Amino acid sequence: MRLAAIFSEHMVLQRDKEVRVFGETEGAARIAVDIDGISIEEEVPGGRFELTLPPHAAGGPYTMTVREMNADGAADEKKIGDIYYGEVWIDNGQSNIEFEIRNARGGAEELETADFPLIRTFKCIKTPVIDDEVLKNEQYQEWKLCREGAFFEMSGVAWYFAKKLYKELNCPVGIVDCYQGGTSISCWLSEERLSKYPEGRIYQEIFAEAIKGQTEEEYNRKLLDYNRLVEEYLERERIAKAKNPDITPAELSAEAGDYPWPPPQGLASAFRPSGLYHTMLQRIAPFTSRGIIYYQGEEDSGKASGYRVLLEELMDEFRTDFRDDKLPVVILQLPMFIPRDTEDMRDWAYLREAQAEAVSATDGAMMIALTDCGEFDNVHPVDKKTPGERTAGEVLQLIYDRPCGIHMEADRAEKKEDGSVVLHFRNTFGALKNNPEGNELTDLRQELIKPDEEHIFGFEVCTAAGEWMVPDVWIDGETLVLTARDDISEIRYAFFNYGKVSLYNGEGYPLAPFRKKV
């Protein structure tokens, strides 16, 4: 008998929901699971098995015993101790959810001072293939307690999310880290789901063409060459940071060059379509959780037109594979970003729009607006506290019915007789607030921005003549009034890759990006 690696010491099981226990057997057997007086037994035919425990309230510690009884009377037994029932969340995506707490702003202090033994994290093995070494390493995996620096590899966003959730709910919190930097959405979707749409098949076709005629030896050689380039870069980076601990991304690029990217493609590449769906997500499915946090899109910003349908498909596949057709999926919208010396083509803005449209079309999905987050010329902003705590706040409001607030959204735009436009909003929480210091971004179009502190940043309007311009904007209660030199036909807010915004609601949550016809 081989239990899935996630069933290990110190784990957190989802409270108040049926919990699935799963693994593999070599042949037909009888599997029994016992925990806190609950006992279930089932005959399994061999291969993968799955048993379901009834709902259980929060609490612990408990010990789970899993026994395999073969037809010849032989038995195999595994005991798992220090188990708690609480709130479990899975985080998935690419580098900004992968970004570890030890590298985040304030992360070192968190690691030094944290003492939260009831916040626990399980880190999936990042692997492009399942081989004997991976299977061996899975046997030694355990959940880590968030104390004494032991969770330094945990996602920074997930840490701040879990910490706020724990303090508000006074309940054990388990985080399952399942991510890989640099991944496209296609890496996390099954072949069947990708091939359903032309927007997905294009990933498969591009990959097939890239590896056409490639041998295993050829790929391994390319991979060795690439890894050597990465090692050389990391050494230059280490030297540069040792000389100047406060080095900026631009200075680092000038000193060490740019990180080698992309890696070579091959049948054993972590970045192949559907690869990590099998080697990571399927290693933990269908583990029971409260929901999934998904933070990804940077790698697909050039394919925004097809992203919405794939994100909707991904959310549906999450619910299918984790056996919960109402599983909450929380989408973190992309923050602000633009590389140095680059024209703003608004591709990240279109990707954010695709994220918002997919969430709007999916019952039970949520979006976290990060309009005021991001760093110039740094695709990996070091502030992980803002997105982590903001995600926790919105989850607490919408899932746990705790009054924390959620982001604001544009509702409708009405033209008045004098030519001005009144913009209405959802989720104002009683007020609109302008905060010019709301983020640290430097706007790239300074000539369009008024210098006074009353200016509301981020709005652009299109006139009847087709000219885009920055309007005059002022707050009128819980609405905004916008005027321009000509009739306004369309409004957009924060619709750029990188720029300054300043509008918040009464709970301090930002206005989400939008485009809206008047």
Short mmCIF file of C-alpha atoms in Angstrom, two decimals:
data_model
loop_
_atom_site.label_atom_id
_atom_site.label_comp_id
_atom_site.label_asym_id
_atom_site.label_seq_id
_atom_site.Cartn_x
_atom_site.Cartn_y
_atom_site.Cartn_z
CA MET A 1 0.00 0.00 0.00
CA ARG A 2 1.22 3.45 -0.87
CA LEU A 3 -0.67 6.47 0.48
CA ALA A 4 -0.50 9.73 -1.45
CA ALA A 5 2.43 11.74 -0.06
CA ILE A 6 0.15 14.49 1.24
CA PHE A 7 -1.11 12.07 3.94
CA SER A 8 1.79 12.58 6.31
CA GLU A 9 2.71 13.75 9.81
CA HIS A 10 1.28 17.10 11.01
CA MET A 11 -1.25 17.34 8.19
CA VAL A 12 -4.39 19.47 8.28
CA LEU A 13 -7.66 17.94 7.07
CA GLN A 14 -10.57 20.07 5.92
CA ARG A 15 -13.17 20.49 8.65
CA ASP A 16 -16.90 20.05 8.08
CA LYS A 17 -16.52 18.38 4.66
CA GLU A 18 -16.11 14.81 3.51
CA VAL A 19 -12.40 13.98 3.37
CA ARG A 20 -11.03 11.63 0.74
CA VAL A 21 -8.13 9.32 1.65
CA PHE A 22 -6.37 7.89 -1.39
CA GLY A 23 -3.33 5.99 -2.58
CA GLU A 24 -2.37 2.82 -4.42
CA THR A 25 -2.21 -0.91 -3.81
CA GLU A 26 -0.46 -3.58 -5.87
CA GLY A 27 -3.45 -5.89 -5.91
CA ALA A 28 -6.93 -6.46 -4.53
CA ALA A 29 -7.13 -5.69 -0.84
CA ARG A 30 -9.30 -4.43 1.96
CA ILE A 31 -8.43 -0.90 3.13
CA ALA A 32 -9.43 0.40 6.57
CA VAL A 33 -9.07 3.99 7.82
CA ASP A 34 -9.51 5.02 11.47
CA ILE A 35 -9.37 8.49 13.02
CA ASP A 36 -10.93 9.86 16.23
CA GLY A 37 -13.39 6.98 16.58
CA ILE A 38 -14.39 7.03 12.90
CA SER A 39 -13.75 3.78 11.02
CA ILE A 40 -14.35 2.98 7.36
CA GLU A 41 -13.44 -0.12 5.35
CA GLU A 42 -13.70 -0.93 1.66
CA GLU A 43 -12.65 -3.64 -0.76
CA VAL A 44 -10.43 -2.22 -3.51
CA PRO A 45 -9.57 -4.00 -6.77
CA GLY A 46 -5.95 -2.93 -6.96
CA GLY A 47 -4.22 0.15 -8.31
CA ARG A 48 -5.55 3.50 -7.14
CA PHE A 49 -7.99 3.54 -4.22
CA GLU A 50 -10.08 6.26 -2.63
CA LEU A 51 -12.07 6.14 0.63
CA THR A 52 -14.25 8.92 2.03
CA LEU A 53 -14.36 9.99 5.68
CA PRO A 54 -17.49 11.76 6.97
CA PRO A 55 -17.34 15.48 7.94
CA HIS A 56 -15.53 16.28 11.20
CA ALA A 57 -15.39 19.48 13.26
CA ALA A 58 -12.19 21.46 13.76
CA GLY A 59 -9.84 20.07 16.39
CA GLY A 60 -6.95 17.76 17.14
CA PRO A 61 -4.41 16.39 17.51
CA TYR A 62 -5.51 13.04 16.12
CA THR A 63 -3.80 9.95 14.77
CA MET A 64 -4.93 8.31 11.54
CA THR A 65 -4.35 4.60 10.99
CA VAL A 66 -4.58 3.18 7.47
CA ARG A 67 -4.44 -0.60 7.08
CA GLU A 68 -4.22 -2.81 4.01
CA MET A 69 -5.41 -6.42 4.45
CA ASN A 70 -4.65 -8.81 1.60
CA ALA A 71 -6.53 -11.99 0.74
CA ASP A 72 -3.69 -14.11 2.13
CA GLY A 73 -4.03 -12.46 5.54
CA ALA A 74 -0.96 -10.20 5.25
CA ALA A 75 -1.41 -6.67 6.57
CA ASP A 76 0.32 -3.36 6.04
CA GLU A 77 -0.34 -0.50 8.44
CA LYS A 78 0.59 3.17 8.48
CA LYS A 79 0.05 5.56 11.38
CA ILE A 80 0.02 9.34 10.83
CA GLY A 81 0.20 11.51 13.93
CA ASP A 82 -0.38 15.13 15.00
CA ILE A 83 -3.30 15.63 12.61
CA TYR A 84 -5.67 18.59 12.96
CA TYR A 85 -8.96 19.38 11.28
CA GLY A 86 -9.19 22.99 10.15
CA GLU A 87 -9.23 25.10 6.99
CA VAL A 88 -7.23 23.83 3.99
CA TRP A 89 -6.36 25.91 0.93
CA ILE A 90 -4.40 24.88 -2.17
CA ASP A 91 -2.32 27.51 -3.95
CA ASN A 92 -1.40 26.99 -7.58
CA GLY A 93 0.16 28.97 -10.41
CA GLN A 94 3.53 30.41 -11.39
CA SER A 95 6.34 32.50 -9.92
CA ASN A 96 4.47 35.18 -7.96
CA ILE A 97 2.66 32.55 -5.90
CA GLU A 98 5.87 30.50 -5.80
CA PHE A 99 7.86 33.49 -4.47
CA GLU A 100 9.08 32.25 -1.09
CA ILE A 101 8.51 34.04 2.20
CA ARG A 102 12.26 34.15 2.87
CA ASN A 103 12.69 36.39 -0.20
CA ALA A 104 9.67 38.62 0.42
CA ARG A 105 9.83 42.06 1.98
CA GLY A 106 9.67 41.53 5.74
CA GLY A 107 9.99 37.78 5.28
CA ALA A 108 13.12 37.40 7.39
CA GLU A 109 11.34 38.98 10.36
CA GLU A 110 8.31 36.75 9.85
CA LEU A 111 10.53 33.68 9.90
CA GLU A 112 12.34 34.84 13.05
CA THR A 113 9.24 35.74 15.06
CA ALA A 114 6.51 33.40 13.80
CA ASP A 115 5.20 30.85 16.28
CA PHE A 116 2.09 29.37 14.71
CA PRO A 117 2.23 25.58 15.11
CA LEU A 118 -1.39 25.32 13.93
CA ILE A 119 -0.55 26.92 10.58
CA ARG A 120 0.96 24.15 8.49
CA THR A 121 2.19 23.81 4.96
CA PHE A 122 2.74 20.96 2.55
CA LYS A 123 4.99 21.62 -0.45
CA CYS A 124 4.45 19.49 -3.55
CA ILE A 125 7.60 18.25 -5.21
CA LYS A 126 8.24 20.35 -8.30
CA THR A 127 9.00 17.77 -10.96
CA PRO A 128 8.43 17.44 -14.71
CA VAL A 129 8.38 13.62 -14.52
CA ILE A 130 7.44 10.97 -11.97
CA ASP A 131 10.44 8.67 -11.61
CA ASP A 132 11.90 6.44 -8.91
CA GLU A 133 13.70 9.36 -7.27
CA VAL A 134 10.48 11.35 -6.94
CA LEU A 135 8.62 8.34 -5.52
CA LYS A 136 11.42 7.84 -3.01
CA ASN A 137 11.42 11.51 -1.97
CA GLU A 138 7.64 11.49 -1.53
CA GLN A 139 8.06 8.91 1.25
CA TYR A 140 9.89 11.48 3.37
CA GLN A 141 7.54 14.40 2.83
CA GLU A 142 5.84 15.93 5.86
CA TRP A 143 3.74 18.96 6.59
CA LYS A 144 5.79 21.75 8.18
CA LEU A 145 4.72 23.75 11.22
CA CYS A 146 5.01 27.51 10.72
CA ARG A 147 7.42 28.25 13.53
CA GLU A 148 11.15 28.77 14.08
CA GLY A 149 11.86 29.48 10.42
CA ALA A 150 10.87 25.98 9.31
CA PHE A 151 8.54 27.31 6.60
CA PHE A 152 11.11 29.43 4.73
CA GLU A 153 10.21 27.76 1.40
CA MET A 154 6.48 28.50 1.79
CA SER A 155 4.79 30.85 -0.65
CA GLY A 156 4.96 34.42 0.67
CA VAL A 157 1.43 35.21 -0.52
CA ALA A 158 0.14 32.00 1.08
CA TRP A 159 1.89 32.76 4.38
CA TYR A 160 0.25 36.16 4.83
CA PHE A 161 -3.07 34.69 3.68
CA ALA A 162 -2.85 31.82 6.19
CA LYS A 163 -1.73 34.05 9.05
CA LYS A 164 -4.70 36.42 8.66
CA LEU A 165 -7.11 33.52 8.22
CA TYR A 166 -5.82 31.83 11.36
CA LYS A 167 -6.11 34.97 13.48
CA GLU A 168 -9.64 35.69 12.28
CA LEU A 169 -11.00 32.13 12.45
CA ASN A 170 -9.02 30.86 15.46
CA CYS A 171 -8.77 27.55 13.67
CA PRO A 172 -5.92 25.40 12.29
CA VAL A 173 -4.96 26.38 8.73
CA GLY A 174 -3.29 24.12 6.18
CA ILE A 175 -1.70 25.39 2.97
CA VAL A 176 -0.82 23.07 0.09
CA ASP A 177 1.83 24.71 -2.11
CA CYS A 178 1.52 23.38 -5.67
CA TYR A 179 3.21 25.68 -8.18
CA GLN A 180 6.05 26.14 -10.65
CA GLY A 181 7.56 29.44 -11.77
CA GLY A 182 7.46 30.31 -15.44
CA THR A 183 4.47 28.13 -16.25
CA SER A 184 1.73 28.84 -18.74
CA ILE A 185 -1.88 28.02 -17.92
CA SER A 186 -1.48 25.19 -20.43
CA CYS A 187 0.88 23.38 -18.03
CA TRP A 188 -1.95 22.94 -15.50
CA LEU A 189 -4.69 21.76 -17.86
CA SER A 190 -5.18 18.17 -19.02
CA GLU A 191 -4.67 17.27 -22.68
CA GLU A 192 -8.42 16.67 -23.02
CA ARG A 193 -9.29 20.13 -21.72
CA LEU A 194 -6.65 21.89 -23.81
CA SER A 195 -7.67 20.18 -27.02
CA LYS A 196 -11.33 21.22 -26.65
CA TYR A 197 -10.64 24.73 -27.94
CA PRO A 198 -8.44 26.31 -30.61
CA GLU A 199 -7.13 28.60 -27.85
CA GLY A 200 -5.75 25.50 -26.13
CA ARG A 201 -4.69 23.53 -29.19
CA ILE A 202 -2.35 26.35 -30.22
CA TYR A 203 -0.18 25.56 -27.17
CA GLN A 204 -0.08 21.89 -28.14
CA GLU A 205 0.76 22.69 -31.76
CA ILE A 206 3.55 25.13 -30.88
CA PHE A 207 5.08 22.58 -28.51
CA ALA A 208 4.82 19.74 -31.04
CA GLU A 209 6.58 21.86 -33.63
CA ALA A 210 9.29 22.91 -31.16
CA ILE A 211 10.28 19.31 -30.34
CA LYS A 212 9.72 17.82 -33.78
CA GLY A 213 12.39 15.21 -34.45
CA GLN A 214 14.13 15.89 -31.13
CA THR A 215 15.85 12.94 -29.43
CA GLU A 216 16.11 12.45 -25.68
CA GLU A 217 19.89 12.88 -25.89
CA GLU A 218 19.47 16.15 -27.77
CA TYR A 219 17.08 17.54 -25.16
CA ASN A 220 19.35 16.47 -22.29
CA ARG A 221 22.29 18.21 -23.93
CA LYS A 222 20.30 21.43 -24.39
CA LEU A 223 19.13 21.21 -20.80
CA LEU A 224 22.68 20.81 -19.49
CA ASP A 225 23.79 23.86 -21.50
CA TYR A 226 20.84 25.86 -20.20
CA ASN A 227 21.46 24.86 -16.58
CA ARG A 228 25.07 25.95 -16.94
CA LEU A 229 23.93 29.38 -18.13
CA VAL A 230 21.57 29.63 -15.14
CA GLU A 231 24.36 28.69 -12.69
CA GLU A 232 26.64 31.29 -14.22
CA TYR A 233 23.94 33.94 -13.95
CA LEU A 234 23.14 33.04 -10.33
CA GLU A 235 26.81 33.39 -9.43
CA ARG A 236 26.95 36.85 -11.03
CA GLU A 237 23.74 37.75 -9.19
CA ARG A 238 25.19 36.55 -5.88
CA ILE A 239 28.33 38.66 -6.34
CA ALA A 240 26.30 41.73 -7.32
CA LYS A 241 23.99 41.43 -4.30
CA ALA A 242 26.93 40.86 -1.96
CA LYS A 243 28.49 44.10 -3.16
CA ASN A 244 25.19 46.00 -2.96
CA PRO A 245 22.41 44.42 -0.85
CA ASP A 246 20.02 47.21 -1.92
CA ILE A 247 20.66 46.79 -5.63
CA THR A 248 17.68 47.65 -7.84
CA PRO A 249 16.43 45.32 -10.59
CA ALA A 250 17.80 47.68 -13.26
CA GLU A 251 21.21 47.82 -11.56
CA LEU A 252 21.21 44.04 -11.16
CA SER A 253 20.47 43.58 -14.86
CA ALA A 254 23.30 45.95 -15.75
CA GLU A 255 25.68 44.10 -13.41
CA ALA A 256 24.68 40.46 -13.91
CA GLY A 257 22.70 40.47 -17.15
CA ASP A 258 19.21 39.03 -17.55
CA TYR A 259 18.11 35.66 -16.22
CA PRO A 260 18.37 33.06 -19.02
CA TRP A 261 14.86 32.41 -20.35
CA PRO A 262 13.13 30.41 -21.72
CA PRO A 263 14.49 26.91 -20.99
CA PRO A 264 14.62 24.37 -23.83
CA GLN A 265 11.46 22.47 -24.68
CA GLY A 266 11.32 18.69 -24.57
CA LEU A 267 9.16 15.72 -23.61
CA ALA A 268 10.57 15.93 -20.07
CA SER A 269 10.18 19.72 -19.77
CA ALA A 270 8.24 21.13 -16.83
CA PHE A 271 6.83 23.74 -19.21
CA ARG A 272 5.25 21.39 -21.74
CA PRO A 273 1.45 21.54 -22.12
CA SER A 274 -0.34 19.37 -19.51
CA GLY A 275 2.95 18.23 -17.95
CA LEU A 276 2.49 19.55 -14.42
CA TYR A 277 -1.17 18.64 -14.48
CA HIS A 278 0.01 15.04 -14.25
CA THR A 279 3.20 15.37 -12.21
CA MET A 280 1.95 17.84 -9.56
CA LEU A 281 -1.80 18.49 -9.49
CA GLN A 282 -2.72 14.84 -9.92
CA ARG A 283 -0.39 13.88 -7.06
CA ILE A 284 -2.63 15.79 -4.62
CA ALA A 285 -6.07 15.41 -6.24
CA PRO A 286 -8.67 14.83 -4.90
CA PHE A 287 -7.42 16.08 -1.49
CA THR A 288 -10.27 17.91 0.23
CA SER A 289 -9.88 21.66 0.70
CA ARG A 290 -11.98 24.75 1.26
CA GLY A 291 -10.78 26.25 -2.01
CA ILE A 292 -7.99 26.94 -4.49
CA ILE A 293 -5.97 30.13 -4.91
CA TYR A 294 -4.66 30.60 -8.45
CA TYR A 295 -2.07 33.28 -9.26
CA GLN A 296 -0.85 32.99 -12.85
CA GLY A 297 -0.97 34.79 -16.18
CA GLU A 298 2.36 36.53 -16.59
CA GLU A 299 3.59 33.82 -18.97
CA ASP A 300 0.41 34.10 -21.06
CA SER A 301 0.19 37.88 -21.35
CA GLY A 302 0.88 37.67 -25.07
CA LYS A 303 -2.11 35.31 -25.52
CA ALA A 304 -4.73 37.30 -23.61
CA SER A 305 -7.38 36.84 -26.32
CA GLY A 306 -7.56 33.11 -25.64
CA TYR A 307 -6.95 33.19 -21.89
CA ARG A 308 -10.52 33.60 -20.69
CA VAL A 309 -11.81 30.32 -22.11
CA LEU A 310 -8.80 28.42 -20.74
CA LEU A 311 -9.17 29.94 -17.27
CA GLU A 312 -12.84 29.00 -17.20
CA GLU A 313 -11.86 25.50 -18.26
CA LEU A 314 -9.17 25.32 -15.57
CA MET A 315 -11.62 26.32 -12.83
CA ASP A 316 -14.05 23.67 -14.04
CA GLU A 317 -11.29 21.06 -14.10
CA PHE A 318 -10.25 21.96 -10.55
CA ARG A 319 -13.81 21.24 -9.44
CA THR A 320 -13.99 17.99 -11.38
CA ASP A 321 -10.66 16.63 -10.19
CA PHE A 322 -11.14 17.67 -6.55
CA ARG A 323 -14.69 16.25 -6.52
CA ASP A 324 -16.45 19.49 -5.56
CA ASP A 325 -18.63 21.24 -8.13
CA LYS A 326 -18.91 24.30 -5.87
CA LEU A 327 -15.24 24.54 -4.91
CA PRO A 328 -14.32 28.23 -4.52
CA VAL A 329 -11.53 29.29 -6.88
CA VAL A 330 -9.79 32.57 -6.07
CA ILE A 331 -8.02 34.28 -8.98
CA LEU A 332 -5.33 36.82 -8.15
CA GLN A 333 -5.38 39.42 -10.89
CA LEU A 334 -2.02 40.45 -12.31
CA PRO A 335 -0.38 43.48 -10.67
CA MET A 336 1.30 46.35 -12.50
CA PHE A 337 4.46 45.55 -14.47
CA ILE A 338 6.49 46.77 -17.40
CA PRO A 339 10.14 46.12 -18.30
CA ARG A 340 12.48 49.08 -18.63
CA ASP A 341 12.73 50.74 -22.05
CA THR A 342 9.51 49.05 -23.19
CA GLU A 343 6.44 50.56 -24.80
CA ASP A 344 3.23 49.89 -22.88
CA MET A 345 1.28 47.61 -25.24
CA ARG A 346 -1.41 46.94 -22.59
CA ASP A 347 -1.04 43.18 -22.98
CA TRP A 348 -1.12 42.76 -19.19
CA ALA A 349 -4.24 44.94 -19.12
CA TYR A 350 -5.98 42.64 -21.59
CA LEU A 351 -4.91 39.62 -19.54
CA ARG A 352 -6.38 41.19 -16.39
CA GLU A 353 -9.59 41.79 -18.31
CA ALA A 354 -9.69 38.13 -19.38
CA GLN A 355 -9.22 37.10 -15.75
CA ALA A 356 -12.10 39.33 -14.65
CA GLU A 357 -14.39 38.05 -17.41
CA ALA A 358 -13.66 34.41 -16.56
CA VAL A 359 -14.42 35.01 -12.88
CA SER A 360 -17.62 36.88 -13.72
CA ALA A 361 -18.79 33.94 -15.87
CA THR A 362 -18.04 31.31 -13.19
CA ASP A 363 -20.33 30.85 -10.20
CA GLY A 364 -18.41 30.69 -6.94
CA ALA A 365 -15.20 32.14 -8.39
CA MET A 366 -13.57 35.21 -6.85
CA MET A 367 -11.07 37.75 -8.11
CA ILE A 368 -8.54 39.68 -6.04
CA ALA A 369 -7.70 43.08 -7.53
CA LEU A 370 -4.01 43.97 -7.28
CA THR A 371 -4.39 47.21 -9.22
CA ASP A 372 -2.16 49.10 -6.81
CA CYS A 373 0.57 46.44 -6.55
CA GLY A 374 3.65 45.78 -8.66
CA GLU A 375 7.10 47.16 -9.35
CA PHE A 376 8.64 48.87 -12.34
CA ASP A 377 10.97 46.53 -14.25
CA ASN A 378 10.48 43.73 -11.70
CA VAL A 379 8.06 40.94 -12.60
CA HIS A 380 8.44 39.55 -9.06
CA PRO A 381 7.39 42.33 -6.65
CA VAL A 382 8.73 41.67 -3.14
CA ASP A 383 5.58 42.89 -1.37
CA LYS A 384 3.68 39.67 -0.78
CA LYS A 385 1.89 40.93 2.32
CA THR A 386 -0.57 43.10 0.40
CA PRO A 387 -1.80 40.37 -1.99
CA GLY A 388 -1.75 37.74 0.76
CA GLU A 389 -3.74 39.73 3.30
CA ARG A 390 -6.06 41.15 0.65
CA THR A 391 -6.87 37.62 -0.53
CA ALA A 392 -7.56 36.57 3.06
CA GLY A 393 -9.79 39.60 3.60
CA GLU A 394 -11.95 38.94 0.57
CA VAL A 395 -12.17 35.22 1.36
CA LEU A 396 -13.19 36.02 4.93
CA GLN A 397 -15.92 38.35 3.64
CA LEU A 398 -17.32 36.13 0.88
CA ILE A 399 -16.77 32.59 2.19
CA TYR A 400 -16.60 32.87 5.97
CA ASP A 401 -19.09 35.76 6.32
CA ARG A 402 -16.64 37.91 8.28
CA PRO A 403 -16.92 41.67 7.59
CA CYS A 404 -13.56 42.55 6.02
CA GLY A 405 -14.46 44.14 2.69
CA ILE A 406 -13.82 43.33 -0.97
CA HIS A 407 -12.50 45.25 -3.96
CA MET A 408 -14.64 47.83 -5.75
CA GLU A 409 -16.00 47.38 -9.29
CA ALA A 410 -17.39 49.82 -11.83
CA ASP A 411 -21.12 49.39 -12.36
CA ARG A 412 -22.60 51.79 -14.90
CA ALA A 413 -21.72 55.08 -16.58
CA GLU A 414 -24.46 57.65 -17.16
CA LYS A 415 -24.16 60.77 -19.31
CA LYS A 416 -25.64 63.98 -17.91
CA GLU A 417 -27.13 66.88 -19.89
CA ASP A 418 -24.03 69.01 -19.36
CA GLY A 419 -21.86 66.35 -21.04
CA SER A 420 -20.27 65.04 -17.87
CA VAL A 421 -20.44 61.36 -16.97
CA VAL A 422 -21.43 59.90 -13.61
CA LEU A 423 -19.76 56.59 -12.80
CA HIS A 424 -21.45 54.26 -10.31
CA PHE A 425 -19.76 51.43 -8.41
CA ARG A 426 -20.40 48.18 -6.58
CA ASN A 427 -18.86 47.49 -3.17
CA THR A 428 -18.11 51.08 -2.16
CA PHE A 429 -18.68 50.25 1.53
CA GLY A 430 -20.09 53.71 2.07
CA ALA A 431 -17.35 55.84 0.60
CA LEU A 432 -14.92 56.55 -2.21
CA LYS A 433 -11.43 57.55 -1.13
CA ASN A 434 -8.66 59.04 -3.21
CA ASN A 435 -5.19 58.14 -2.02
CA PRO A 436 -2.43 59.44 -4.32
CA GLU A 437 0.05 57.52 -2.18
CA GLY A 438 -1.92 54.32 -2.66
CA ASN A 439 0.93 52.63 -4.44
CA GLU A 440 4.60 53.23 -5.07
CA LEU A 441 4.39 53.26 -8.84
CA THR A 442 5.85 56.02 -10.97
CA ASP A 443 3.46 56.82 -13.79
CA LEU A 444 5.01 56.51 -17.25
CA ARG A 445 2.88 59.32 -18.67
CA GLN A 446 3.76 62.10 -16.25
CA GLU A 447 2.86 64.79 -18.77
CA LEU A 448 -0.78 63.67 -18.55
CA ILE A 449 -0.94 63.71 -14.76
CA LYS A 450 -1.86 66.77 -12.75
CA PRO A 451 0.65 67.44 -9.98
CA ASP A 452 -1.82 68.34 -7.21
CA GLU A 453 -2.67 65.74 -4.54
CA GLU A 454 -6.39 65.90 -5.34
CA HIS A 455 -5.91 64.29 -8.74
CA ILE A 456 -7.46 60.83 -9.06
CA PHE A 457 -4.97 58.68 -10.93
CA GLY A 458 -5.68 55.95 -13.44
CA PHE A 459 -8.64 57.21 -15.51
CA GLU A 460 -8.63 57.71 -19.26
CA VAL A 461 -11.58 58.59 -21.50
CA CYS A 462 -12.23 58.37 -25.22
CA THR A 463 -14.02 61.33 -26.76
CA ALA A 464 -16.49 61.24 -29.62
CA ALA A 465 -13.61 62.17 -31.91
CA GLY A 466 -11.76 59.00 -30.90
CA GLU A 467 -9.11 60.79 -28.86
CA TRP A 468 -7.96 59.23 -25.57
CA MET A 469 -7.20 61.73 -22.81
CA VAL A 470 -6.98 62.10 -19.04
CA PRO A 471 -10.28 63.61 -17.79
CA ASP A 472 -11.09 65.84 -14.88
CA VAL A 473 -12.40 63.55 -12.14
CA TRP A 474 -13.94 64.29 -8.77
CA ILE A 475 -15.75 62.36 -6.07
CA ASP A 476 -19.46 63.02 -5.51
CA GLY A 477 -20.60 60.87 -2.59
CA GLU A 478 -20.29 57.27 -3.75
CA THR A 479 -20.00 58.18 -7.42
CA LEU A 480 -17.40 59.80 -9.64
CA VAL A 481 -17.99 62.63 -12.08
CA LEU A 482 -15.80 62.81 -15.19
CA THR A 483 -15.52 65.63 -17.72
CA ALA A 484 -13.47 66.09 -20.89
CA ARG A 485 -13.17 68.59 -23.75
CA ASP A 486 -15.68 66.59 -25.78
CA ASP A 487 -18.42 64.03 -25.24
CA ILE A 488 -17.11 60.88 -23.51
CA SER A 489 -17.86 57.61 -25.31
CA GLU A 490 -15.75 55.19 -23.27
CA ILE A 491 -13.99 55.08 -19.91
CA ARG A 492 -11.10 52.91 -18.85
CA TYR A 493 -9.34 52.66 -15.52
CA ALA A 494 -5.92 51.19 -14.77
CA PHE A 495 -5.96 49.83 -18.31
CA PHE A 496 -2.22 49.79 -18.84
CA ASN A 497 0.57 47.38 -18.05
CA TYR A 498 2.02 49.77 -15.53
CA GLY A 499 0.74 53.01 -14.07
CA LYS A 500 -0.41 54.80 -10.97
CA VAL A 501 -3.90 54.41 -9.48
CA SER A 502 -5.42 55.96 -6.39
CA LEU A 503 -9.11 55.11 -5.90
CA TYR A 504 -10.24 52.94 -2.96
CA ASN A 505 -13.51 52.08 -1.22
CA GLY A 506 -14.48 52.65 2.39
CA GLU A 507 -12.73 49.46 3.52
CA GLY A 508 -9.46 50.39 1.79
CA TYR A 509 -9.79 47.97 -1.13
CA PRO A 510 -8.91 49.24 -4.62
CA LEU A 511 -11.04 49.74 -7.67
CA ALA A 512 -10.50 46.90 -10.15
CA PRO A 513 -9.38 47.73 -13.72
CA PHE A 514 -12.15 48.08 -16.29
CA ARG A 515 -13.24 49.34 -19.69
CA LYS A 516 -16.79 50.60 -20.04
CA LYS A 517 -18.87 52.22 -22.77
CA VAL A 518 -20.88 55.26 -21.72
#
